[in-house]
Structure formats: C-alpha cells, structure tokens
Amino acid sequence: MGVYTSRHRTDAAPKRASESDAEFFERIAGPFWDQVRDVINEWWSHFPPDAQPSLRSRLRDRNSNANVFSAFWELYLHEMLLGSGCTVEIEQQIGTGGKNPDFLVTRDDEQFIVEAIWANQHLDATGSSSLPPQVADAIDRIPSPNFYVSYKVDSIGSTTPPQKRLKSELTGWLANLDPDLVTAEYEQKVPLPRHTWQEADWRLSFEAIPRSPGRRGDPASRTIGFHPSVWVADDSKRLLKAVRKKGGRYGDLALPFIVAVGNSAVFPEDEDIESALYGTSVEYAHRTGSTFGRNPDGYWTAAQEQAHSRVSGVLTVDNPAPWTWTKKVPVLWQSPTRGSLPAPVLPTWETAQLVDNHVERKPAARPIHTSLALPEHWPSGDAFPRRQPSTGS
C-alpha cells in the first residue's frame, strides 16, 4: 500500500477551485504527475512502519490543504536527511518538555534534533473569495478557445447562484467576439468587451481578453485568465511566530536543535527572515557618517529568554513543493547567541550568519538534488501540456 494507487488516470485538467490539494494529487493525469506520485510513494515507504499511517492520512487529507503541504514538508526533510548520510528516528522521547520532536538525527558521531513546521502566508482577496468555488469551476469549463475572461463580483446573493444560464450567456457572448478585431480596437484605445450577468441577487461583471494567436484553439484550457486582485495580509511576524512556537516546546534537549520552516509565501524575501531572526536593520546617522545596527525585535536579538538560545539554527526553504524540491536551496540561519549549541551544516545547505550586524552567506557545497537522489530538472516534462485542437478532414 502506498499514498497513491497505481491506476489509469485520464483527467489532466488543472486544479479546480472546488478541489482540495489531496483530491488534485490523486486525480491529475499525466507523466509529470505520475513522477510526483511515484516519488511520494517511495519516500513515504522510507518512514518506519508505525509512522506511515498517520503520514499517509495527512497526505490524503481532503479537509486541509495546509495539512497536505505540511506532510510534504516533513516527507522532504526526512528524505533529504537520509540522502545526506544521516539516520533518522521519528518522535523519540527526548528533552524535558514532555513532548517528542519530529526527528532525532545521527550523522557520523554527532546527533541533533530537527523539528518541522509549515508557515503558510494568509491572503486576503477583494471579491474572489465571494465567488463560490463551484461557480468559478463552471466558468473555467466554458469552451473559450479565443478569449480569457476576468471577472468582478459586484453583489453577492444569499445562495449559490444558478450556473446554467450563466454558462449559456457567457458561451454565446464569447462565441460572437472576434479576437483579432478586439485586439485591433484595443490598440486604438477602445475598451475591452464587457458583459454583466445578474440573477438571484448576484451580479458579476466580465471582461473578454483575447488570447495571443499562439495560445488560441484549445477549447479545454481555462477560461478565467485573471481573478480579482489579491493582497498579502500583514504577516511580517509569521516566521517569528513559527519559530517561537517550536523553540520552547521541548524544554532542554542537550543537543543542537534546528527548527525547519517551510516558508510558504507569495513573495518570499530573505530580508523578512533576517528581520524575524536577527532583528530589523536600522541605520544610525552621525556627523561623520552612519553605522548600521539591529533592533532588539528578532528571535535571537530580543530581550533574551533562555528558550531562545536552545534553537541552534533555523532551516528555511521558500515555497517547497514537489515541483521545487530539486531546485530550492535550503538555508540554515545560524544562532548568534553564545548559549546555543552549534548547528551542524549539511553539504546541501546554504548558511547565513550574523556578523557585526550584517548577514554573511556561504553557498552550499552540493546541489540539493544530490541528497534527494533525483535529477536536477525533476519532474521532467510539462505539468499541463497544451492540448492540440482536433482538426476535421
């Protein structure tokens, strides 16, 4: 038994709005995704038998996308450690906190602890969250080989809007538009064609956007090209909260302790991680020039608590996912506090260290894919290959 069954899959459509991540990974067809499922099954089999059921349950959790990607993160970390020549024990009784950290790692003659956490950035949307997922899916399934649409939710009804007339109206409207004519008129400053649909207290506004000539002719491609604008909620303290949550959880461990953060963010920035761990940078102006320092608001630079020195390092990977596993370089941010035990550094990790209020980086000795036993450009092929339109004789 594995995480995913081996069977013939035929549905190669991109992820639907109403579909959970677990459902998507089980459903999606194509060689690209077969590679992903095969590796996940193999890596899952490398866990001890008593740890496999709970991990499998999380990977197949249809009610929590965060749970799925948190399990992916632990799967990746475990395999990376094994591929770096380590032995890994799962949730061993260690420390004075009465809880069991994720991984007790042994490499040569040294041991250390790795605790995983998935830090997901929260997004706020202006309107897109108001459109029921099944309605977004219905719009995406409208055959529109020549146009994308953008939409705006002008008013919201109390129940899910009926989809039959919506699909019929949009299909007819788009079919009567000429993409070359619309493009030419747009170049002359004529606004793009618009259509308003209203029913049962719902009001949706649509705009037709011509596909480029090379992207036309595929009636199975997505119709929604642009969703309403999304803005990133203020979560500058997200990584700081994640490390704080795990840093003091296990008491005294008497071993180097690394908190591994899967940093899921729309626009991940190293500066945000630096500020969370080492404090925000500040410039002090003097008559003869200026100097740089750090505010005491970082994990290791705040008014010191004993628990903070227990964390030897924070390992981060930006947006880790099956399609980025062999490409994203892990970074070990090393503790600057004297009370911290030194964190071991694996060959595939880049390091960051605070030196005189500046962060110094050192590159990894080996590419990350070497510790995963995967090619650098894995998975191979296209995730969503373009379908060629059928031609009649």
CSV table of N, CA and C in Angstrom, one decimal, residues 278-282 284 293-298 301-302:
chain,number,residue,atom,x,y,z
A,278,TYR,N,17.1,37.9,13.3
A,278,TYR,CA,18.2,38.8,13.8
A,278,TYR,C,17.8,40.2,14.2
A,279,GLY,N,16.5,40.5,13.9
A,279,GLY,CA,16.1,41.9,14.2
A,279,GLY,C,16.1,42.8,13.0
A,280,THR,N,15.2,43.7,13.0
A,280,THR,CA,15.1,44.6,11.8
A,280,THR,C,16.4,45.5,11.8
A,281,SER,N,16.8,45.8,10.6
A,281,SER,CA,18.0,46.6,10.4
A,281,SER,C,17.7,48.1,10.6
A,282,VAL,N,18.6,48.8,11.2
A,282,VAL,CA,18.4,50.2,11.4
A,282,VAL,C,19.8,50.9,11.2
A,284,TYR,N,22.1,54.3,11.9
A,284,TYR,CA,22.3,55.4,12.8
A,284,TYR,C,23.1,56.5,12.1
A,293,GLY,N,22.8,48.9,12.6
A,293,GLY,CA,22.6,48.1,13.8
A,293,GLY,C,21.4,47.2,13.6
A,294,ARG,N,20.9,46.6,14.6
A,294,ARG,CA,19.7,45.8,14.6
A,294,ARG,C,18.9,46.1,15.8
A,295,ASN,N,17.6,46.3,15.5
A,295,ASN,CA,16.6,46.5,16.6
A,295,ASN,C,16.5,45.2,17.4
A,296,PRO,N,16.2,45.3,18.7
A,296,PRO,CA,16.0,44.1,19.5
A,296,PRO,C,14.7,43.5,19.4
A,297,ASP,N,14.3,43.1,18.1
A,297,ASP,CA,12.9,42.6,17.9
A,297,ASP,C,13.0,41.3,17.1
A,298,GLY,N,14.2,40.7,17.0
A,298,GLY,CA,14.3,39.4,16.3
A,298,GLY,C,14.3,38.2,17.3
A,301,THR,N,17.6,38.2,19.0
A,301,THR,CA,18.2,39.5,19.4
A,301,THR,C,17.2,40.3,20.3
A,302,ALA,N,16.0,39.7,20.6
A,302,ALA,CA,15.1,40.3,21.5
A,302,ALA,C,15.6,40.2,23.0
